[in-house]
XYZ file of C-alpha atoms in Angstrom:
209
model
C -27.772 -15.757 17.655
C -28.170 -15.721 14.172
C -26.720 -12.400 12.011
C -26.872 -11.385 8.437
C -24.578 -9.123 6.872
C -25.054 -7.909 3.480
C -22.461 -7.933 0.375
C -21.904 -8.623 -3.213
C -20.702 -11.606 -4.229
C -18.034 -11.525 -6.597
C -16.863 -15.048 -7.070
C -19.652 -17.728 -6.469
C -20.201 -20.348 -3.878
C -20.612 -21.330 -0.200
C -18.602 -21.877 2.747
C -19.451 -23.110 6.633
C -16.451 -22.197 8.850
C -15.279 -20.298 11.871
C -14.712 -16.639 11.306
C -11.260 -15.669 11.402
C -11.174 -10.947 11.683
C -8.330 -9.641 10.655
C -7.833 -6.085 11.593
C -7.473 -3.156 9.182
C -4.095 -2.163 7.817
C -5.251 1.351 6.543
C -2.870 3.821 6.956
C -3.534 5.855 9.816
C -0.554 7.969 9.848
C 0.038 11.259 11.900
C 1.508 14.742 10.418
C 5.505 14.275 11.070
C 7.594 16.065 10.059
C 11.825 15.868 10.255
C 14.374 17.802 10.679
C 16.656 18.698 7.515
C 19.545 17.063 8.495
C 17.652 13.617 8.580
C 15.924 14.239 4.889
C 18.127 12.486 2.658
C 18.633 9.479 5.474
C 14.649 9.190 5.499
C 14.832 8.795 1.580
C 17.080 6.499 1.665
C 15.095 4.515 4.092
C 11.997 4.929 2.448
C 13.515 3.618 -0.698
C 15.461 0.740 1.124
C 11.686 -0.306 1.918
C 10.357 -0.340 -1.542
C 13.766 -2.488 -2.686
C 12.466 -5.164 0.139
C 8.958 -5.173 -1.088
C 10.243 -5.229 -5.196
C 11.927 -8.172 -4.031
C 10.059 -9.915 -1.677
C 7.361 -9.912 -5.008
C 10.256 -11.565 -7.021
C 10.646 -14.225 -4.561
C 7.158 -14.884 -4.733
C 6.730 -14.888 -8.274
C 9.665 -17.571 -8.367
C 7.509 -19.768 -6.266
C 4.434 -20.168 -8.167
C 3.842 -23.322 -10.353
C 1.312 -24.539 -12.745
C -1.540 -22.132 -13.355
C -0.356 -19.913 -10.715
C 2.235 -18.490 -12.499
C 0.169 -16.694 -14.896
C -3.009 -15.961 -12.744
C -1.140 -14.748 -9.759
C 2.354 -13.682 -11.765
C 0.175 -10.827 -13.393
C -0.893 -9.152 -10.660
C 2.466 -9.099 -9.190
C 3.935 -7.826 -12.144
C 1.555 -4.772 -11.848
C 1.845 -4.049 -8.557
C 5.851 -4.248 -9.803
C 4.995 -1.458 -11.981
C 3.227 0.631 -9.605
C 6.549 0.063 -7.517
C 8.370 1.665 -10.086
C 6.106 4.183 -11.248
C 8.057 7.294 -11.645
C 4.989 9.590 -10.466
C 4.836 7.687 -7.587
C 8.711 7.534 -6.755
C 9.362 11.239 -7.105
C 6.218 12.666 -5.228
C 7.705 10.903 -2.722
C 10.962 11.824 -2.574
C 9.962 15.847 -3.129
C 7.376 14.935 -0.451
C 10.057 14.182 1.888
C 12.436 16.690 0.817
C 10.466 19.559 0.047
C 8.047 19.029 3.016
C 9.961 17.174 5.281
C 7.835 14.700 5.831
C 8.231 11.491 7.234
C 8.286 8.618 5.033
C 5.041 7.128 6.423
C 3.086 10.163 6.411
C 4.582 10.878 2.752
C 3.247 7.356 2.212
C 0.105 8.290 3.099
C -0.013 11.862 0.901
C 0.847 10.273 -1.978
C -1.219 7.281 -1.418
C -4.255 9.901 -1.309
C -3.360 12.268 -3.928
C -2.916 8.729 -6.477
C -6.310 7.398 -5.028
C -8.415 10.483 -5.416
C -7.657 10.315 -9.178
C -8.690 7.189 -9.309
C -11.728 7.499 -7.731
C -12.342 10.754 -9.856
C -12.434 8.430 -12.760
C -16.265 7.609 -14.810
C -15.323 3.729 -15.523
C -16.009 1.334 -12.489
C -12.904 -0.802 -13.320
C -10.276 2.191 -12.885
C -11.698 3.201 -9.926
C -11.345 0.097 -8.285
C -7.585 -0.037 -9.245
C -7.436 2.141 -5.945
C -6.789 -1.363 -4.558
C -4.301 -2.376 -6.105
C -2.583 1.515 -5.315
C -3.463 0.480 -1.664
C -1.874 -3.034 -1.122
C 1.261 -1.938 -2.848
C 1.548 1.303 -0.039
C 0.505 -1.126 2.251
C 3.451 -3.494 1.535
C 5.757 -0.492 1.786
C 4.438 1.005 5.322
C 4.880 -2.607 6.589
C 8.413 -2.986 5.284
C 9.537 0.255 6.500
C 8.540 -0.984 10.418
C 9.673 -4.522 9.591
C 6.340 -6.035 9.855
C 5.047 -9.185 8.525
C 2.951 -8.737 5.728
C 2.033 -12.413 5.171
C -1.326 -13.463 6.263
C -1.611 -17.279 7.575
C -4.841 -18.900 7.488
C -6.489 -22.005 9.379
C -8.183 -24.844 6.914
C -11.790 -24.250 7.599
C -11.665 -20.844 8.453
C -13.264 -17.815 6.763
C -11.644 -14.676 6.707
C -13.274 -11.372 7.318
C -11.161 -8.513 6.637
C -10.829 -4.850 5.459
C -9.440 -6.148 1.738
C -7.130 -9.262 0.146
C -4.305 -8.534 -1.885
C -4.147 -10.928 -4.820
C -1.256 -12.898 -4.187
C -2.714 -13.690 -0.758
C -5.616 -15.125 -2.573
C -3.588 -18.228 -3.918
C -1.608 -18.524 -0.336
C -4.977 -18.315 1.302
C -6.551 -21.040 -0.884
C -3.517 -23.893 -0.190
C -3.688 -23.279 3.560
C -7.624 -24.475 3.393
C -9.086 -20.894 4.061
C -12.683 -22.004 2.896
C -14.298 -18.269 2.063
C -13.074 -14.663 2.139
C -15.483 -11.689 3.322
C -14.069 -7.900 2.697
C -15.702 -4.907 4.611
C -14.335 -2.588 1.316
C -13.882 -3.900 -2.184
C -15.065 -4.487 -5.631
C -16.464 -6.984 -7.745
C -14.160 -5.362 -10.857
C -10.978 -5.870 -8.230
C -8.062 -7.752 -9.478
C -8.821 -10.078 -6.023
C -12.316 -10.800 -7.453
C -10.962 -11.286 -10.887
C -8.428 -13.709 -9.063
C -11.009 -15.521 -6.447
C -13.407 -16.451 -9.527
C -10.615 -17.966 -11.059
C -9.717 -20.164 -7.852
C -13.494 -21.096 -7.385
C -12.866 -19.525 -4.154
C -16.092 -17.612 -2.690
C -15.043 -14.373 -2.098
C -17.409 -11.593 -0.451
C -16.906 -7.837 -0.876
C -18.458 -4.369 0.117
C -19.698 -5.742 3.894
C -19.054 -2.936 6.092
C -20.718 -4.385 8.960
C -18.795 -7.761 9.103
């Protein structure tokens, strides 16, 4: 049976492959709180998880070659500097401390109190950044539980997924992934930006896929 699902386009082409869904990695974090005693060991924790992810983006940026090292090097330098963002680093902490929130769920907080300004914004292009805020949070969630955050991809596949981060994009492209289709998204994304630049078609806004 045939289907159609409707999208913008915001990097050019076609592809014919077998759909590869990957799930969503949205945060969908329950209220938790802790006790006091375990406040400054969650801190410590939560910041142990954004010293894996600052590095884990070194180690990648040490890897690219060629053209890659600019294209893909930028975007890891900003998500860098959203990693060290001082707003973003203390709300957290007093989130913890004052609140006594868990790290995840302060993760998620400050993850919506960053995005709503975003999103608050007039110009197209800063609201999109809300990405970029996304995949960074992302990165930290999955360090603090030790997940994977790689994505591996099949030559001939297309992937259908919730969003890309950038320096997937490049990864994505060398393993033969032959499209990418996001349910969420923007044409203005640094992923878009990224995908036109690696001829790669790249799909966005699909909620249906």
């Amino acid at each position: 049976m045939r289907q159609e699902f409707n999208g913008h386009g915001a990097s050019r082409g076609s592809a014919l492959g077998r759909a590869r869904v990957r799930l969503p990695h949205v945060l969908e974090v329950l209220e938790e709180h802790i006790p006091a005693k375990a406040v400054e060991a969650e801190v410590a924790r939560l910041h142990a998880a954004i010293a894996t992810v600052r590095n884990e983006m070194f180690a990648l940026r040490e890897r690219l070659h060629g053209a890659l090292v600019h294209e893909v090097g930028e975007f890891l330098d900003l998500h860098s500097l959203l990693l060290d963002d001082p707003e973003l680093l203390s709300g957290l902490d007093e989130l913890i401390r004052t609140g006594r929130y868990s790290a995840d769920y302060a993760l998620r907080l400050q993850r919506d109190r960053i995005a709503s300004v975003f999103q608050a914004m007039d110009d197209a292009y800063f609201r999109s950044r809300v990405d970029d805020i996304d995949q960074v949070i992302g990165r930290v969630h999955a360090a603090l539980h030790r997940h994977d955050n790689g994505i591996s991809g099949v030559a001939g596949e297309i992937l259908v997924t919730d969003n890309v981060a950038p320096a997937e994009l490049a990864q994505l492209q060398a393993q033969g992934v032959m499209a990418i289709v996001t349910t969420s998204g923007s044409i203005l994304s640094h992923s878009a930006i990224l995908a036109r630049s690696l001829h790669l078609p790249y799909v966005v806004g699909a909620p249906r896929a």
